[in-house]
mmCIF file of C-alpha atoms in Angstrom:
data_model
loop_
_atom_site.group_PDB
_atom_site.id
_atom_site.type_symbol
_atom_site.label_atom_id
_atom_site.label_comp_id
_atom_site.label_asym_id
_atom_site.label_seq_id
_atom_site.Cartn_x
_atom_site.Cartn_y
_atom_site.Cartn_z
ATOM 1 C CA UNK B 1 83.790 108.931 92.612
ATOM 2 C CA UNK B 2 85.817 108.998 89.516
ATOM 3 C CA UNK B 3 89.083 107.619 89.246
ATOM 4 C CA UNK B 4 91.834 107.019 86.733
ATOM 5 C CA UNK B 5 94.300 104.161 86.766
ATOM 6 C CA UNK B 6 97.186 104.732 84.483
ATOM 7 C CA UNK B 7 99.479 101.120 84.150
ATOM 8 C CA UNK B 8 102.658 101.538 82.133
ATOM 9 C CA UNK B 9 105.816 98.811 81.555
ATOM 10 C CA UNK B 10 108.694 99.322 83.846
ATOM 11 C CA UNK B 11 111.992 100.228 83.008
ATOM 12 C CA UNK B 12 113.896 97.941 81.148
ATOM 13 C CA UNK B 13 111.182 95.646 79.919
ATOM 14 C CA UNK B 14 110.807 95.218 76.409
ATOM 15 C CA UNK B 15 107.718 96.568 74.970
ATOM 16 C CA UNK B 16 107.677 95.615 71.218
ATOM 17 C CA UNK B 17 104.306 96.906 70.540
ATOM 18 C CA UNK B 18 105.929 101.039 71.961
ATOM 19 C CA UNK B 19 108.828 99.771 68.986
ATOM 20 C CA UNK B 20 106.330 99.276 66.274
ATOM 21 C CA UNK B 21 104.388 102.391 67.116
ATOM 22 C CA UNK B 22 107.975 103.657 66.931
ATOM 23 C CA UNK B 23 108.762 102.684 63.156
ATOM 24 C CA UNK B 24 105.320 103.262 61.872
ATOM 25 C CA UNK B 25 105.574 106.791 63.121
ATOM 26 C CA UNK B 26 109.098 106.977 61.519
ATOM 27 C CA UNK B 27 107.403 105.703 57.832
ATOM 28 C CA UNK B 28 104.930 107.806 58.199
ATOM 29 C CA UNK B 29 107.580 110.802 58.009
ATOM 30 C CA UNK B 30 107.050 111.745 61.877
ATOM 31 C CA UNK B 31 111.456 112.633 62.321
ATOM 32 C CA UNK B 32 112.779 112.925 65.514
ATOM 33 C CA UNK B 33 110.626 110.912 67.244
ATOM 34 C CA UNK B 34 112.433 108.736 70.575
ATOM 35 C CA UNK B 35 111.621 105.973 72.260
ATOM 36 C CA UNK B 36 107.642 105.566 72.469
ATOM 37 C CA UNK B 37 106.249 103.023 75.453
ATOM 38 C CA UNK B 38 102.468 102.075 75.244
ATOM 39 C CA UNK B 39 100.844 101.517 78.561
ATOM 40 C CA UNK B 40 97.045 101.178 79.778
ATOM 41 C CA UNK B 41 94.550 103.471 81.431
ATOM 42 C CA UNK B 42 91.142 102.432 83.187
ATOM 43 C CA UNK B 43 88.770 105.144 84.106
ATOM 44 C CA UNK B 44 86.920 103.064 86.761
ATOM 45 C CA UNK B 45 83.540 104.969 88.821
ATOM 46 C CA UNK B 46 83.573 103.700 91.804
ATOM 47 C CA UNK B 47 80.611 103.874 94.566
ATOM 48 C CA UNK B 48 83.229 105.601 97.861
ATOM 49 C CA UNK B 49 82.809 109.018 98.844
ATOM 50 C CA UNK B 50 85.879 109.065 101.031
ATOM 51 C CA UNK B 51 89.257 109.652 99.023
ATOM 52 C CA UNK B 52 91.158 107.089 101.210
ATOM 53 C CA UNK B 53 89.104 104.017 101.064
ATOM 54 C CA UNK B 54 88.390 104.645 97.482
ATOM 55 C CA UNK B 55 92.325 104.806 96.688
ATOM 56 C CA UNK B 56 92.809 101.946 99.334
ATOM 57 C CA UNK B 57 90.581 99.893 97.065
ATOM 58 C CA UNK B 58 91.773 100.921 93.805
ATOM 59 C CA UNK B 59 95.904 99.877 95.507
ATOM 60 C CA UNK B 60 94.343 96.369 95.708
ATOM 61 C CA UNK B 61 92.364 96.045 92.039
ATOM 62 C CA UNK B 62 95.632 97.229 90.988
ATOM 63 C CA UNK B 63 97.855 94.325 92.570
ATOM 64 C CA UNK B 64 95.044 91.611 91.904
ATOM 65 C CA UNK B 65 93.713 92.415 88.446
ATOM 66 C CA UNK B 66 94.897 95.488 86.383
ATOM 67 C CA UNK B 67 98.669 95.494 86.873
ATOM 68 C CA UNK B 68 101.355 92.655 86.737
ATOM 69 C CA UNK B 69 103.010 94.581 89.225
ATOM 70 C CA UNK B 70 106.139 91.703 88.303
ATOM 71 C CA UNK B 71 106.633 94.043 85.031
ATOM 72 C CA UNK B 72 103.978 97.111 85.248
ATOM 73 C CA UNK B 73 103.967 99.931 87.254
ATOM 74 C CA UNK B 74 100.515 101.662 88.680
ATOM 75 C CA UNK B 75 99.473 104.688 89.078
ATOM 76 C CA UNK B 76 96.222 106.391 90.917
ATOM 77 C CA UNK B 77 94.226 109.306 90.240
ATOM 78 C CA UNK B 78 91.474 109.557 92.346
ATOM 79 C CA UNK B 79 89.083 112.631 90.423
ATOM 80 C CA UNK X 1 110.718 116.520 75.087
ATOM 81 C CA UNK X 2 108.525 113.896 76.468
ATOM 82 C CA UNK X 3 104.799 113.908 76.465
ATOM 83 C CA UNK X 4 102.066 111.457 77.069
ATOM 84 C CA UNK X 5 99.058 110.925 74.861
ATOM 85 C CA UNK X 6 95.865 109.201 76.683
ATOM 86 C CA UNK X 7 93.523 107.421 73.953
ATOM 87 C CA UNK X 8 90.351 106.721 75.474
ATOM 88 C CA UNK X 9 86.863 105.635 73.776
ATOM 89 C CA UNK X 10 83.948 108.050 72.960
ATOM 90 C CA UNK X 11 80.921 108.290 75.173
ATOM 91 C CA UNK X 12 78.340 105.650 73.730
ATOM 92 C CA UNK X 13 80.926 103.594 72.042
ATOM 93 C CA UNK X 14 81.083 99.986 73.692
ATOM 94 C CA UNK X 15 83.463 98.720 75.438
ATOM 95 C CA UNK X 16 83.583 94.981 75.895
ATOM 96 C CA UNK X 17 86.910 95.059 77.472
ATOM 97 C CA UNK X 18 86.244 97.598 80.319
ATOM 98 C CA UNK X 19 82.858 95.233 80.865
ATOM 99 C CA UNK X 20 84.939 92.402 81.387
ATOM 100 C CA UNK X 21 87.194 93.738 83.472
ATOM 101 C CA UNK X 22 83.752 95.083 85.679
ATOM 102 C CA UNK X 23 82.701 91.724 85.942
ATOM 103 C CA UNK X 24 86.007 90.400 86.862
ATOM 104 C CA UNK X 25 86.750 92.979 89.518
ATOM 105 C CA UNK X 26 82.924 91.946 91.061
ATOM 106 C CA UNK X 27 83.888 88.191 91.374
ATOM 107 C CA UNK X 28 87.091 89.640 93.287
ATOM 108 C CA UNK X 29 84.842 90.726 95.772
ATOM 109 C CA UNK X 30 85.001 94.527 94.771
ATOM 110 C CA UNK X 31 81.984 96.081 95.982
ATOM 111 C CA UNK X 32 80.176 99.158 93.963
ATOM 112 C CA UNK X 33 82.127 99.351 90.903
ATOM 113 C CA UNK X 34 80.514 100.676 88.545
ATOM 114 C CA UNK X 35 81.682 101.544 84.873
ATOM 115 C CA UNK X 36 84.893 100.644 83.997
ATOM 116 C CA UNK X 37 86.269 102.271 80.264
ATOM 117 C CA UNK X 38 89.552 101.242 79.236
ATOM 118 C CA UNK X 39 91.726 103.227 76.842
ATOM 119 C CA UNK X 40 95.650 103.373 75.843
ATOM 120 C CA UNK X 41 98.882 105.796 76.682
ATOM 121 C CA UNK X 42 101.611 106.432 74.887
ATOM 122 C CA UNK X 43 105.112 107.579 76.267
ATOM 123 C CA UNK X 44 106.814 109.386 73.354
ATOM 124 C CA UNK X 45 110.185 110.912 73.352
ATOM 125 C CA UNK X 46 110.382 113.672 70.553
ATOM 126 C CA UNK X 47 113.513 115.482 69.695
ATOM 127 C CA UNK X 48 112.206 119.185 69.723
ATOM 128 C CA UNK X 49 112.014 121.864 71.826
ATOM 129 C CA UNK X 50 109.289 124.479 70.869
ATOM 130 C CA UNK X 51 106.380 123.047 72.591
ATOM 131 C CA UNK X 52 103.804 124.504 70.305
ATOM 132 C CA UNK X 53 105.631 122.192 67.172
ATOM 133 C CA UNK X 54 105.860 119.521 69.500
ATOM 134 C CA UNK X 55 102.425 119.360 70.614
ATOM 135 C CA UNK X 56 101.365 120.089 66.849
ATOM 136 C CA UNK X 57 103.240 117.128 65.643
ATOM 137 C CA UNK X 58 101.740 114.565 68.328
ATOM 138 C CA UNK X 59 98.491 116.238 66.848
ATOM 139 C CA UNK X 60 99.247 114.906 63.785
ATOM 140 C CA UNK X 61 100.443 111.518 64.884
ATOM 141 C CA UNK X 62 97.310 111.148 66.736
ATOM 142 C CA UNK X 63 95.259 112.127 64.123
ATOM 143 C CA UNK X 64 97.054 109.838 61.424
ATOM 144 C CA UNK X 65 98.024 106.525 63.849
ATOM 145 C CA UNK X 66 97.394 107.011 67.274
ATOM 146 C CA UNK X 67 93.744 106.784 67.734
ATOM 147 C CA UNK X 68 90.801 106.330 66.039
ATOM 148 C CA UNK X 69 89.049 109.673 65.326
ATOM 149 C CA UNK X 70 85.885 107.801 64.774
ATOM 150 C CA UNK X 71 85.200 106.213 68.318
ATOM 151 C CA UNK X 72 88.163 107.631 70.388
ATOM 152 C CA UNK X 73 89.383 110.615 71.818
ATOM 153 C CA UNK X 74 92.970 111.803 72.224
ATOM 154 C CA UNK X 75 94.512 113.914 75.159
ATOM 155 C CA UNK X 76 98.154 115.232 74.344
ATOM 156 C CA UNK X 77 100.332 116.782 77.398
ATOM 157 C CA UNK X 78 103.659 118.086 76.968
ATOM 158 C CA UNK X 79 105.768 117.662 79.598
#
């Protein structure tokens, strides 16, 4: 089973690298472009055939290794 | 008009990070992981409205900061 685990910055935290992105875009003559955020995705295969256990395990890679869930936000696609 | 663009590696191009992160997630205990890839996402606020000229613009962006047309692959969606 395929999955995809996409980890972006919460609201309200800083992300310097997104602001960089930001003003390269801008002197590279891009106009009218916002606020940009850069997160993280993991496309993880994973040996479960049932949906449930394979998101139930994914929930706790998440919290223990891909996310700082203090600052990030998760979220799971299960293909 | 916000969109999201995923930047993920080519197939065949390594990935030392997504191999770490395979090992690591094995001496957690997590059983029958296999591959893990890892790849980027950007959150980017742009000020227009036609969705073609947005999505044609991110094109661009993509093509010229974004990611690495040599050993990565860009997905744009428009929200």
């Amino acid at each position: 089973m395929k999955a995809r685990v996409t980890v972006t910055l919460k609201n309200g935290v800083l992300d310097p690298q997104g602001k960089a992105i930001e003003g390269a875009l801008g002197s590279l003559g891009f106009a009218g472009v916002g606020a940009v955020r850069q997160g993280k995705v993991f496309d993880i295969e994973i040996a479960e055939n049932d949906r449930a256990r394979a998101e139930t395990a994914l929930k706790a890679m998440c919290e223990q290794l891909l996310a700082n869930t203090v600052i990030e936000n998760y979220h799971i696609q299960v293909a």
